[in-house]
């Protein structure tokens, strides 16, 4: 490689590897934004990076362990750089960083920086410190800098946002953290207490995003429907009110979505917004986790299976074509065959357009990890396979039901083949169709011709000029 080390700031390369949820995807983009003024441009190739950030997920054990294997893979690269007289800075960000802190540096002493999700605005300073430490020549394995405090200033206010002007569908973080303390979940510990951004900031950011070309905004938060931000003219709004303000106050914004929601926070106004805000898309990710009241109580979900059914009924009354998605955990401690059967019953009854399902994974420090009745891996595997089979059949049926229909598709980007476009239906299904690039950013009627496992195939409806109507 001919690239020179220590050359001007403008040539530095940042490789970001993101694990886990949409919030991490969002945060990774913000980290790139914070580092751009320092001269870092993003590369997909770890080998050519000066700085690698692993933005990690701690939600299940498997997700956490992936980080250590990746750090193991990066170790020789860093050693080689140092042997050449240069360096490769390694940073671990995200929820593993927050949950494990200095333990990361103990297990992987070649890590330079451990930075929790609330401290990303400190990255420039952390990098400067790490660079100085490396340049001082003192070999410092195990002395990585750890920044995992929960600062008092909300990070949103200190993080810049550079918008990719091509982006048609964008995320906008409105809320972070969680106060629910479901017994299985690390989020309240890694992301901290619930925080809602003020409505005025969100509206201003949405306006800016749409001016730059966005047509769809997904409001993002760990517990997004618990959002309760200060209103522009004083007082407080809930999420339904915010959605109305976005729909009314941001011209050019065609589609609004929000994720992830908790059943307890599906209030009347938010449900009503599904009836009377046309821009609010008829798709909702509303995790229920289990169909058994006993398990739900032990999980501290603070609602029962029937309450979930009632919420779904009300949503379907408000918006009859609403498609539902959920998360399920199988094999929670003490889950019996009978409890599990109730989960299958609930799924069969509701009918999900898509869903995610996981084997329960004990997370250190969470109450469920210390519960008696931890189940064997093979019991969990059998239950997971059964849940996934049922959910897969429901997803196929949902997609099949779209075939033969004419639906509005918002085109977001070019496809892999020349002349191919990729977009989404209102129900979040991905659609491929042949079409001109100028249609990117437009919502166009598409005849859905076929359905594959992960996407639909469609034909764009061309409007015949007047007088040239189809005479068969
Ligand atoms: N084990 C398995 N799945 C989990 N989830 C959260 N914590 C755990 C855990 N300890 C799942 C939940 C949640 C989703 C994001 O991850 O279903 O909704
Ligand atoms: Fe975790 Fe969601 Fe429960 Fe909060 S509501 S503790 S993020 S599962």
PDB file of C-alpha atoms in Angstrom, residues 164-171 213-218 255 257 281 409-415 420-426 428-433 436-444:
ATOM      1  CA  UNK A 164     -26.651  12.420   2.942  1.00  0.00           C
ATOM      2  CA  UNK A 165     -28.619  14.460   0.421  1.00  0.00           C
ATOM      3  CA  UNK A 166     -29.555  11.283  -1.435  1.00  0.00           C
ATOM      4  CA  UNK A 167     -31.307   9.723   1.550  1.00  0.00           C
ATOM      5  CA  UNK A 168     -35.017   9.230   0.891  1.00  0.00           C
ATOM      6  CA  UNK A 169     -35.820   7.335   4.074  1.00  0.00           C
ATOM      7  CA  UNK A 170     -34.083   8.518   7.229  1.00  0.00           C
ATOM      8  CA  UNK A 171     -34.122   7.882  10.952  1.00  0.00           C
ATOM      9  CA  UNK A 213     -34.483  15.252   0.085  1.00  0.00           C
ATOM     10  CA  UNK A 214     -35.919  12.909   2.724  1.00  0.00           C
ATOM     11  CA  UNK A 215     -39.490  11.779   2.036  1.00  0.00           C
ATOM     12  CA  UNK A 216     -39.878   9.267   4.852  1.00  0.00           C
ATOM     13  CA  UNK A 217     -38.897   9.735   8.481  1.00  0.00           C
ATOM     14  CA  UNK A 218     -38.811   6.954  11.029  1.00  0.00           C
ATOM     15  CA  UNK A 255     -44.344   8.969   5.181  1.00  0.00           C
ATOM     16  CA  UNK A 257     -43.076   5.648  10.961  1.00  0.00           C
ATOM     17  CA  UNK A 281     -47.780   4.331   7.643  1.00  0.00           C
ATOM     18  CA  UNK A 409     -44.142   2.371  -3.418  1.00  0.00           C
ATOM     19  CA  UNK A 410     -41.670   4.987  -2.253  1.00  0.00           C
ATOM     20  CA  UNK A 411     -38.490   4.381  -4.242  1.00  0.00           C
ATOM     21  CA  UNK A 412     -35.345   4.800  -2.160  1.00  0.00           C
ATOM     22  CA  UNK A 413     -32.362   3.711  -4.231  1.00  0.00           C
ATOM     23  CA  UNK A 414     -30.972   1.913  -7.259  1.00  0.00           C
ATOM     24  CA  UNK A 415     -31.048  -1.872  -7.205  1.00  0.00           C
ATOM     25  CA  UNK A 420     -33.631  -1.619 -11.180  1.00  0.00           C
ATOM     26  CA  UNK A 421     -35.064   0.444  -8.330  1.00  0.00           C
ATOM     27  CA  UNK A 422     -35.726  -0.549  -4.723  1.00  0.00           C
ATOM     28  CA  UNK A 423     -38.506   0.883  -2.631  1.00  0.00           C
ATOM     29  CA  UNK A 424     -40.995   0.014   0.062  1.00  0.00           C
ATOM     30  CA  UNK A 425     -44.726  -0.466   0.326  1.00  0.00           C
ATOM     31  CA  UNK A 426     -46.633   1.278   3.142  1.00  0.00           C
ATOM     32  CA  UNK A 428     -42.554  -1.945   4.914  1.00  0.00           C
ATOM     33  CA  UNK A 429     -42.190  -4.674   2.301  1.00  0.00           C
ATOM     34  CA  UNK A 430     -39.206  -4.201   0.031  1.00  0.00           C
ATOM     35  CA  UNK A 431     -40.082  -3.949  -3.674  1.00  0.00           C
ATOM     36  CA  UNK A 432     -37.883  -4.311  -6.771  1.00  0.00           C
ATOM     37  CA  UNK A 433     -39.025  -2.795 -10.041  1.00  0.00           C
ATOM     38  CA  UNK A 436     -35.998   5.430 -14.287  1.00  0.00           C
ATOM     39  CA  UNK A 437     -33.645   6.813 -11.640  1.00  0.00           C
ATOM     40  CA  UNK A 438     -35.596  10.066 -11.473  1.00  0.00           C
ATOM     41  CA  UNK A 439     -38.302   8.086  -9.630  1.00  0.00           C
ATOM     42  CA  UNK A 440     -36.053   7.774  -6.568  1.00  0.00           C
ATOM     43  CA  UNK A 441     -37.697   9.886  -3.880  1.00  0.00           C
ATOM     44  CA  UNK A 442     -41.131   9.533  -5.433  1.00  0.00           C
ATOM     45  CA  UNK A 443     -44.115   7.522  -4.333  1.00  0.00           C
ATOM     46  CA  UNK A 444     -45.347   5.651  -7.374  1.00  0.00           C
TER      47      UNK A 444
END
